[in-house]
Structure formats: structure tokens, C-alpha cells
Coordinates of C-alpha atoms in Angstrom, one line a residue:
M587 CA -7.2 11.4 -40.0
A588 CA -6.8 11.6 -36.3
D589 CA -8.3 8.8 -34.3
T590 CA -10.6 10.2 -31.6
T591 CA -13.0 7.3 -31.2
A592 CA -12.6 4.7 -28.4
P593 CA -12.9 0.9 -29.1
I594 CA -16.2 -0.9 -28.7
L595 CA -16.8 -3.9 -26.4
T596 CA -19.3 -6.3 -28.0
S597 CA -19.2 -9.1 -25.6
L598 CA -17.4 -10.5 -22.5
T599 CA -17.6 -14.1 -21.2
F600 CA -16.2 -16.0 -18.2
Q601 CA -17.3 -18.7 -15.8
T602 CA -19.0 -17.2 -12.8
T603 CA -19.0 -19.9 -10.1
F604 CA -16.0 -21.9 -8.8
D605 CA -15.9 -24.6 -6.2
L606 CA -12.5 -24.4 -4.7
R607 CA -13.0 -27.1 -2.1
D608 CA -11.0 -29.6 -4.1
G609 CA -8.3 -27.3 -5.3
S610 CA -7.4 -24.3 -7.4
K611 CA -9.2 -23.7 -10.7
Q612 CA -8.5 -22.0 -14.0
I613 CA -10.6 -19.1 -15.3
T614 CA -10.5 -17.8 -18.8
Y615 CA -11.9 -14.3 -19.7
T616 CA -12.7 -13.7 -23.3
A617 CA -13.6 -10.2 -24.7
Y618 CA -14.6 -9.2 -28.3
V619 CA -13.5 -5.7 -29.1
T620 CA -13.6 -3.6 -32.3
D621 CA -11.7 -0.5 -33.3
D622 CA -11.9 0.9 -36.8
L623 CA -8.7 3.0 -36.9
S624 CA -5.6 2.7 -34.7
G625 CA -6.4 -0.7 -33.2
V626 CA -7.1 -2.0 -29.7
D627 CA -4.3 -1.7 -27.1
Q628 CA -5.7 -2.9 -23.8
V629 CA -8.8 -4.5 -22.1
T630 CA -9.1 -4.5 -18.3
V631 CA -11.7 -6.0 -16.0
W632 CA -12.0 -4.3 -12.6
F633 CA -13.3 -6.0 -9.4
D634 CA -14.6 -4.4 -6.2
H635 CA -12.0 -6.3 -4.1
A636 CA -8.9 -8.4 -4.6
Y637 CA -8.9 -12.2 -5.1
T638 CA -5.9 -14.4 -4.9
Y639 CA -4.6 -16.1 -8.0
D640 CA -1.5 -18.2 -8.6
L641 CA -1.1 -18.5 -4.8
G642 CA -0.2 -15.2 -3.3
T643 CA -0.6 -12.5 -5.9
F644 CA -3.3 -10.0 -5.2
D645 CA -4.9 -7.7 -7.8
L646 CA -8.0 -5.7 -8.4
N647 CA -8.0 -6.0 -12.2
I648 CA -7.4 -8.5 -15.0
L649 CA -5.3 -7.4 -18.0
F650 CA -5.9 -9.2 -21.3
D651 CA -3.7 -10.6 -24.1
N652 CA -4.6 -10.5 -27.8
P653 CA -4.2 -14.0 -29.5
S654 CA -6.2 -13.1 -32.6
P655 CA -7.8 -10.0 -34.2
G656 CA -10.8 -8.7 -32.3
V657 CA -10.4 -11.4 -29.5
W658 CA -8.9 -10.6 -26.2
T659 CA -8.3 -13.4 -23.5
D660 CA -6.7 -13.9 -20.2
T661 CA -6.3 -17.2 -18.3
T662 CA -5.3 -17.3 -14.6
T663 CA -5.4 -19.9 -11.8
I664 CA -7.8 -19.0 -9.0
S665 CA -6.1 -20.1 -5.8
Q666 CA -7.9 -22.5 -3.5
F667 CA -6.9 -20.3 -0.6
N668 CA -9.4 -17.6 -1.5
G669 CA -12.2 -17.0 1.0
P670 CA -15.8 -17.7 0.0
G671 CA -17.9 -14.9 -1.4
V672 CA -18.9 -12.8 -4.4
Y673 CA -16.4 -10.6 -6.3
N674 CA -18.3 -8.0 -8.3
V675 CA -17.1 -6.5 -11.6
T676 CA -17.2 -2.7 -11.2
K677 CA -16.2 -1.8 -14.7
V678 CA -14.4 -2.8 -17.9
T679 CA -12.1 -0.4 -19.7
V680 CA -11.0 -0.7 -23.4
S681 CA -8.3 1.5 -24.9
D682 CA -6.8 1.9 -28.4
L683 CA -3.2 2.6 -29.4
T684 CA -3.8 6.4 -29.5
G685 CA -5.1 6.4 -25.9
N686 CA -8.8 6.7 -26.5
T687 CA -10.6 4.8 -23.6
R688 CA -14.2 3.7 -23.1
T689 CA -15.5 2.6 -19.8
Y690 CA -18.4 0.1 -19.4
W691 CA -20.0 0.1 -16.0
A692 CA -21.8 -2.8 -14.4
H693 CA -25.2 -1.9 -15.7
E694 CA -23.9 -1.5 -19.2
L695 CA -22.2 -4.9 -19.0
A696 CA -25.4 -6.5 -17.9
A697 CA -27.1 -4.9 -20.9
L698 CA -24.6 -6.6 -23.1
G699 CA -25.4 -9.9 -21.5
A700 CA -21.9 -10.0 -19.8
P701 CA -21.3 -11.5 -16.4
T702 CA -20.9 -9.0 -13.6
S703 CA -19.6 -11.1 -10.7
L704 CA -17.5 -14.1 -9.6
E705 CA -18.5 -16.5 -6.8
F706 CA -16.1 -18.7 -4.9
I707 CA -17.2 -21.7 -2.9
T708 CA -14.8 -22.8 -0.3
G709 CA -14.9 -25.3 2.6
T710 CA -14.1 -25.0 6.3
Y711 CA -11.9 -27.9 7.1
N712 CA -11.5 -29.8 10.2
P713 CA -7.8 -29.9 11.1
T714 CA -5.9 -33.1 10.5
E715 CA -2.3 -34.1 10.9
G716 CA -1.8 -33.4 7.2
G717 CA -1.6 -30.1 5.3
D718 CA -4.9 -28.3 5.8
H719 CA -6.3 -25.1 4.5
L720 CA -8.4 -23.3 7.2
V721 CA -10.6 -20.3 6.3
G722 CA -12.4 -18.2 8.9
S723 CA -15.3 -15.9 8.6
N724 CA -15.8 -12.1 8.9
K725 CA -16.3 -12.6 12.6
V726 CA -13.8 -13.4 15.4
D727 CA -12.3 -16.8 14.7
V728 CA -9.8 -19.2 16.3
L729 CA -8.1 -21.5 13.7
R730 CA -5.6 -24.3 14.7
G731 CA -3.6 -26.1 12.1
R732 CA -2.1 -28.9 14.2
G733 CA 0.4 -31.1 12.3
G734 CA 1.4 -30.7 8.6
N735 CA 2.2 -27.7 6.5
D736 CA -1.0 -25.7 6.8
H737 CA -2.5 -22.6 5.3
L738 CA -4.6 -20.5 7.6
E739 CA -6.7 -17.5 6.6
G740 CA -8.7 -15.5 9.1
L741 CA -10.6 -13.2 6.7
G742 CA -12.5 -10.5 8.6
G743 CA -12.5 -10.0 12.3
S744 CA -9.8 -10.1 14.9
D745 CA -8.7 -13.7 14.6
T746 CA -6.2 -15.9 16.4
L747 CA -4.4 -18.4 14.2
Y748 CA -2.3 -21.4 15.6
G749 CA 0.0 -23.2 13.2
D750 CA 1.3 -25.8 15.7
D751 CA 3.7 -28.3 13.9
G752 CA 4.8 -28.0 10.3
N753 CA 5.8 -25.2 8.0
D754 CA 2.7 -23.1 8.0
V755 CA 1.5 -20.0 6.0
F756 CA -0.8 -17.4 7.5
Y757 CA -2.8 -14.9 5.5
V758 CA -3.8 -12.0 7.8
D759 CA -5.4 -8.6 7.9
G760 CA -3.4 -5.5 8.8
D761 CA -2.9 -3.6 12.1
P762 CA -5.8 -1.7 13.6
A763 CA -3.6 1.4 14.0
F764 CA -3.6 1.5 10.2
G765 CA -7.3 0.9 9.7
F766 CA -7.5 -2.9 9.9
E767 CA -8.6 -5.4 12.6
H768 CA -5.7 -7.2 14.1
D769 CA -5.0 -10.9 13.8
V770 CA -2.8 -12.7 16.2
V771 CA -0.5 -15.5 14.9
Y772 CA 1.3 -18.2 16.8
G773 CA 3.5 -20.3 14.5
G774 CA 4.5 -23.2 16.7
T775 CA 7.3 -25.4 15.5
G776 CA 8.5 -25.4 12.0
Y777 CA 9.3 -22.6 9.6
D778 CA 6.3 -20.3 9.5
T779 CA 5.4 -17.4 7.2
V780 CA 2.9 -14.6 7.7
I781 CA 1.6 -12.8 4.6
A782 CA -0.1 -9.6 5.6
S783 CA -2.6 -7.5 3.7
G784 CA -1.2 -4.2 5.0
S785 CA 0.8 -3.2 8.1
F786 CA 1.3 -5.9 10.7
R787 CA 3.2 -6.6 13.9
L788 CA 4.1 -10.0 15.3
E789 CA 3.4 -10.9 18.9
S790 CA 6.5 -11.0 21.0
N791 CA 6.4 -14.8 21.3
S792 CA 4.8 -15.6 17.9
S793 CA 7.4 -18.2 16.8
V794 CA 7.0 -16.9 13.2
E795 CA 10.1 -16.8 11.1
V796 CA 9.0 -14.8 8.0
L797 CA 6.7 -11.7 7.9
K798 CA 5.9 -10.4 4.4
V799 CA 3.5 -7.9 3.0
A800 CA 1.2 -9.2 0.2
S801 CA 1.8 -7.9 -3.3
G802 CA 0.1 -4.6 -4.0
F803 CA 0.2 -3.2 -0.5
L804 CA 2.5 -0.1 -0.2
N805 CA 3.7 2.2 2.5
V806 CA 3.3 -0.3 5.3
S807 CA 4.7 -0.9 8.8
L808 CA 6.0 -4.3 9.6
T809 CA 7.3 -5.3 13.1
G810 CA 9.1 -8.5 14.1
D811 CA 9.0 -10.5 17.3
S812 CA 11.8 -11.4 19.8
G813 CA 13.0 -14.3 17.6
N814 CA 15.0 -14.3 14.4
N815 CA 12.8 -12.9 11.7
W816 CA 12.9 -12.3 7.9
I817 CA 10.8 -9.1 7.4
E818 CA 10.1 -8.1 3.8
A819 CA 8.1 -5.3 2.2
T820 CA 7.7 -4.4 -1.5
A821 CA 7.7 -1.1 -3.2
G822 CA 6.6 2.0 -1.4
N823 CA 7.9 4.0 1.6
D824 CA 7.9 1.3 4.3
T825 CA 8.8 1.1 8.0
L826 CA 10.4 -2.1 9.2
T827 CA 11.1 -2.7 12.8
D828 CA 13.1 -5.6 14.2
G829 CA 12.3 -7.3 17.5
G830 CA 15.8 -7.5 18.9
G831 CA 16.7 -10.9 17.4
Q832 CA 19.0 -11.8 14.6
D833 CA 16.7 -10.3 11.9
T834 CA 16.9 -9.5 8.2
L835 CA 14.9 -6.5 7.0
V836 CA 14.2 -6.1 3.3
G837 CA 12.5 -2.8 2.4
G838 CA 12.4 -3.2 -1.4
A839 CA 12.0 -0.1 -3.6
G840 CA 11.1 3.2 -2.1
N841 CA 12.3 5.4 0.7
D842 CA 12.3 3.1 3.7
T843 CA 12.8 3.5 7.4
Y844 CA 14.4 0.8 9.6
N845 CA 14.1 0.7 13.4
V846 CA 16.8 -1.4 14.9
S847 CA 17.2 -2.6 18.4
G848 CA 19.1 -5.9 17.8
P849 CA 22.9 -5.7 17.2
L850 CA 22.8 -8.6 14.8
T851 CA 20.1 -7.2 12.5
V852 CA 21.0 -7.1 8.8
I853 CA 19.3 -4.7 6.3
Q854 CA 19.0 -5.5 2.5
D855 CA 18.0 -2.4 0.5
A856 CA 19.6 -1.2 -2.8
S857 CA 17.3 1.6 -3.8
G858 CA 15.6 4.7 -2.5
F859 CA 16.7 7.1 0.2
D860 CA 16.7 5.1 3.4
V861 CA 17.3 5.8 7.1
V862 CA 18.2 3.5 10.0
N863 CA 17.1 4.5 13.5
T864 CA 19.1 2.5 16.0
S865 CA 19.5 2.1 19.8
V866 CA 22.5 -0.1 19.4
S867 CA 25.9 -0.1 17.7
F868 CA 25.3 -0.5 14.0
T869 CA 27.1 -0.7 10.6
L870 CA 25.2 0.4 7.5
S871 CA 25.0 -2.2 4.7
D872 CA 25.3 -1.1 1.1
G873 CA 22.4 0.9 -0.3
I874 CA 21.5 2.7 3.0
E875 CA 22.2 6.4 3.3
N876 CA 21.4 7.5 6.8
L877 CA 22.1 6.2 10.3
V878 CA 20.5 7.9 13.3
A879 CA 20.9 6.9 17.0
S880 CA 18.1 7.6 19.4
F881 CA 18.6 11.2 20.7
H882 CA 17.3 10.3 24.2
D883 CA 19.5 7.2 24.6
S884 CA 22.7 7.8 26.5
S885 CA 24.4 4.4 25.9
N886 CA 27.9 4.5 24.3
I887 CA 27.6 3.0 20.8
V888 CA 29.6 2.7 17.6
L889 CA 28.1 3.9 14.3
K890 CA 29.7 3.0 11.0
G891 CA 28.8 4.1 7.5
N892 CA 29.4 2.6 4.1
A893 CA 30.8 3.7 0.7
A894 CA 27.9 6.0 0.0
N895 CA 27.6 9.6 1.2
N896 CA 26.1 9.0 4.6
S897 CA 24.6 11.1 7.3
I898 CA 25.4 9.6 10.7
K899 CA 24.1 11.0 14.0
G900 CA 25.0 9.9 17.5
N901 CA 22.9 9.9 20.7
S902 CA 23.6 11.7 24.0
G903 CA 26.2 9.2 25.1
N904 CA 29.9 8.8 24.1
N905 CA 29.8 7.7 20.6
K906 CA 32.4 6.5 18.1
L907 CA 31.6 7.4 14.4
Y908 CA 33.2 5.9 11.3
G909 CA 32.2 7.5 8.1
D910 CA 33.9 5.0 5.9
L911 CA 34.2 6.0 2.2
G912 CA 32.1 8.8 0.7
A913 CA 31.6 12.4 1.6
D914 CA 29.8 11.9 4.9
T915 CA 28.1 14.2 7.4
L916 CA 28.9 13.2 11.0
E917 CA 27.2 14.5 14.1
G918 CA 28.3 13.1 17.4
G919 CA 25.7 14.4 19.8
F920 CA 26.1 15.8 23.4
G921 CA 28.6 13.2 24.7
K922 CA 32.4 12.8 24.4
N923 CA 32.6 11.6 20.8
I924 CA 35.3 10.1 18.6
F925 CA 35.4 10.6 14.8
V926 CA 37.5 7.9 13.2
F927 CA 39.2 8.2 9.8
D928 CA 40.3 4.8 8.7
T929 CA 39.7 4.6 4.9
K930 CA 41.8 5.6 2.0
V931 CA 41.9 9.4 1.4
A932 CA 40.7 10.6 -2.0
K933 CA 42.9 12.9 -4.0
T934 CA 39.9 13.9 -6.2
K935 CA 38.2 17.1 -5.0
N936 CA 35.2 16.5 -2.7
K937 CA 35.6 12.7 -2.6
N938 CA 35.8 11.2 0.8
I939 CA 35.9 14.5 2.6
D940 CA 33.7 14.3 5.7
K941 CA 31.9 17.1 7.4
I942 CA 31.9 17.1 11.2
K943 CA 28.9 19.2 12.3
D944 CA 29.3 19.5 16.0
F945 CA 33.0 19.0 17.0
S946 CA 33.5 20.3 20.6
F947 CA 36.4 20.6 23.1
Q948 CA 35.6 17.2 24.6
D949 CA 35.6 15.3 21.2
D950 CA 38.6 13.6 19.5
I951 CA 39.7 12.7 16.0
W952 CA 41.4 9.4 15.4
L953 CA 43.6 8.8 12.3
E954 CA 44.5 5.3 11.2
N955 CA 48.3 5.0 10.7
K956 CA 47.9 2.3 8.0
I957 CA 46.3 5.0 5.9
F958 CA 48.1 8.1 7.2
T959 CA 51.4 6.3 7.1
K960 CA 53.6 9.3 7.9
L961 CA 52.1 9.7 11.3
G962 CA 54.2 6.8 12.5
S963 CA 53.5 3.2 13.4
A964 CA 52.8 3.7 17.1
G965 CA 49.2 3.8 18.3
S966 CA 46.2 1.5 18.0
E967 CA 42.5 1.6 18.7
K968 CA 43.2 -0.1 22.0
K969 CA 46.0 2.4 22.8
P970 CA 45.5 5.6 20.8
L971 CA 48.6 7.8 20.7
K972 CA 48.2 11.6 20.9
L973 CA 49.6 13.5 17.9
S974 CA 52.8 15.3 18.8
K975 CA 52.9 19.1 18.6
E976 CA 55.6 18.9 16.0
K977 CA 53.3 17.2 13.5
F978 CA 50.4 19.6 13.9
W979 CA 50.0 23.1 12.4
I980 CA 47.3 25.7 12.4
G981 CA 47.2 27.5 9.1
S982 CA 46.4 27.1 5.4
K983 CA 49.5 24.9 4.7
A984 CA 52.5 23.2 6.3
Q985 CA 55.3 25.4 7.6
D986 CA 58.1 22.8 7.9
A987 CA 58.9 19.3 6.9
N988 CA 57.5 17.7 10.1
D989 CA 53.9 19.1 9.7
R990 CA 51.6 16.2 9.0
V991 CA 48.1 17.4 10.1
I992 CA 47.1 20.9 9.0
Y993 CA 44.0 22.7 10.4
N994 CA 42.8 25.9 8.8
D995 CA 40.9 27.7 11.6
K996 CA 39.7 30.3 9.1
N997 CA 37.4 27.8 7.2
G998 CA 37.5 24.6 9.4
K999 CA 39.3 22.5 6.8
L1000 CA 41.5 19.6 8.1
Y1001 CA 44.3 18.3 5.9
Y1002 CA 46.8 15.4 5.9
D1003 CA 50.3 16.2 4.5
A1004 CA 52.6 13.3 3.9
D1005 CA 55.8 15.4 3.6
G1006 CA 55.1 18.8 5.1
T1007 CA 56.7 21.5 3.0
G1008 CA 57.8 18.8 0.4
K1009 CA 56.4 18.4 -3.1
A1010 CA 53.5 16.2 -2.1
Q1011 CA 50.2 18.1 -2.0
Q1012 CA 48.2 18.2 1.2
I1013 CA 44.9 16.3 1.1
Q1014 CA 41.7 17.5 2.7
I1015 CA 40.1 14.8 4.9
A1016 CA 37.4 16.8 6.7
T1017 CA 35.6 20.1 7.3
L1018 CA 34.7 21.1 10.9
D1019 CA 31.6 23.2 11.0
K1020 CA 31.7 26.5 12.9
K1021 CA 35.5 26.4 12.8
P1022 CA 36.0 25.1 16.4
H1023 CA 39.2 25.4 18.4
L1024 CA 41.5 22.4 17.6
T1025 CA 44.9 21.4 19.0
N1026 CA 47.2 18.4 18.6
A1027 CA 45.6 17.1 21.9
D1028 CA 42.3 16.5 20.0
I1029 CA 44.0 14.2 17.5
F1030 CA 45.1 10.6 18.1
V1031 CA 46.9 8.1 15.9
I1032 CA 45.6 4.5 15.9

């Protein structure tokens, strides 16, 4: 017989008031649930807003374990760094193994005699030279940690938080541009961390080393200051912006966007489809697919890809583009650009064959003679050597033993041939979109 009946909650108990002034406290939820057929699968308690448990993990619900038949429990540690106030239970859901779910709203829970709220009591501490925990209000506050490793939490309002000495942790609201009031943080000396509930930007002179988004906040925008920052998001499609220092940007899962203005910025991202927007020379780290220079910038920069199939776009200056491994798409921009081929050519079809989208008469192609060995040993990046006419041929294949670079002007395909009309097969290294005019004077050996 099919099970179409949801489980029944008969009782729910937990302590309702916690004094956190002397430290974190444990809370145990206990639910009694019955189900006659398939069995109970899940019990969840939902709150109207998040509280902090186990120091730094934010959640709106509590998921239970099942230690014995009919009894469901969950024990967590309520962090002492929660703000004061009441956290209301909005509903409890119970589900069985076949997916039948029953929802108990607050008035139904009250009818069962179950608690419908939590209350946290916290203190406002006078700062000392030790490690303090300072909690603001829902108004505009100024909190100062002084010495020691302090925890500062502004709560509501546009707050200003000073860490002063020590390795401090700041819990802040997000940026007003994204629907939050904006807190201002000054870390002082020490190694300081900001944990933001949503999008956040550091002040230019914040002296904060780490900016992280709190767990559970997705699709955020995080911006560093002029110092050396570690900026870290979680899952979601995030936007991370350095401040020009020696920064590390960690996007996490999702399709992330990185805005880079510092030449020493490092990006760590191994998943999703990501893009780096840069105003400086930049090399893609592993896991990043796209590199885009600012179109309105006219500085001369160097853009380098990685082993993936990259899309690399230059600015309006004179750019140098390195695709590296992979089947890359290269677009130089309006300036006099150089497209560099300095990685091992792939004999497998469509592997490491780059597409040049906008080659023009003023652009050049550079070929590394350590890879394209039959072009001769002369030439370097400092002193590129123009390819001789004898080694260049326009057509579908080599016409004599000296032909080394073959350009098919009918389809835009560019080949390297190690022995001209010999037995070795020519290898395609690029395709030039729109089949532009190309001569030996456009190709240099380095």
C-alpha cells in the first residue's frame, strides 16, 4: 500500500533562554515524531533569522538526528558572539522516507505546548587590554577593542569598529549598495579578519588582512583595501575585487568575476566558469577560463593564459598575448599586438590550436624556436628575428623543403611544417578569423 500520509509531531522541547555573558552554551532540541508506514526521514526547525553556532556558522534551520525510534534530537553550541534578542520559530517540518511532509506553524506548535522562540542575553563589555567581545546595538555604534585578540560585532546600524592591537575578528553587515547598512572597520596592528553578512568593501586604509563572507551568503561582492588582503567567498556567483596590493582572491564554487588592479594578485579558483577583468599585466592561474583587459585602458600589457581553453582579450594599447596550452581564443584589441606561441604544439586534432579573432596589418606573430626548432636558433624575445621569405608559404601545404610556416589564405589556417615537402605532417597552430593578409614580415622567431 502506498504511503501518502505525512508523519505526526507529538512534542518538541528545548531550553528557551540562554545567558551568553559568561561564554557559549549548548542547546539540545528533542522532537517526538510518529509515522506508521515508511518511517520518519527528517525533522527541521526553522527560525525567523540566523543565529551563530559553533563560532561562525550561520543558519536559519536546525536539522535533527535520530538516536532512537520516534525520538529526534540535535545538539549545537550557541556562540557567545551572538547579539542579544529573540529568535522566533516560524515553523517545523517533518518528512517521511517517501517524501510526505507536514508543516507545523507557530500557532500549531503553541497548541502542542512546544516553545516558539529562543532568547539570548549578552553583555556589552568595557574594553580591556585582554581579548574582549564587544556587541553593538541596532543603532549607530562606535566600538573599540584596544589590546588583545578581540571580537567586535556592530549588529544593526552603520557602525565604526576599531580593533587596535591584537588579532581581531569583526562581524559586519553588508554594503548599502546591496541592501545593507555599511559598517566601517579599522583593524589596527595585528592580523585582523572581517566576516561579512553579505557584500562588503574595506576602507582604503583599513589595515585588515582577511575579508570573508559568512557561510550561507551567496552571490556577493567583496572588495579589498590598499594593503595585502586575503579575500574569500563561498559558493555562488561572486565578484571579488583587489585593492592594488599583493592580494589573494578565492571565489569558491560558482561562476565568479575577479577585478584585478594589482600585478601581484593571485587567484585561487578550481570550479565554475570564471572571468578576470584586469587593468595590469596578468597570468591566469589554473581553473580560470577568461582574461579580459579594460577596453578603455591604453596601457601596454602582457596577458597570459593557462592550460585550459581560454578567452583572452586585450585593451586599446599594444598588448602581448600568450595563449599557453589549450584551444584559446585571442583578441588583441585596437593597438599593435603580438600573439606569442611558446608551448608544445599538439598533433591531436583541435588540441592547442588557437583562434586569433582580430589579426590586422599592424600585428605580429611570435614563434618560440625552442618549440618550432626548424626555424633556427637565432631570435629571442629581446631581439625577435623576422621569418625569412624562404621559410614562408601561402597555400594549403609546403611547396619545397625550406617551407616551415604555411598560411592558407582561403580558410585562415596557420601551420608549422618541420621538413617542408618531407614526410613529416604539417601541424596547425592557429586559425586567423576573417582570413587577413599575412606575410613573412608579420612573423618573428624568438
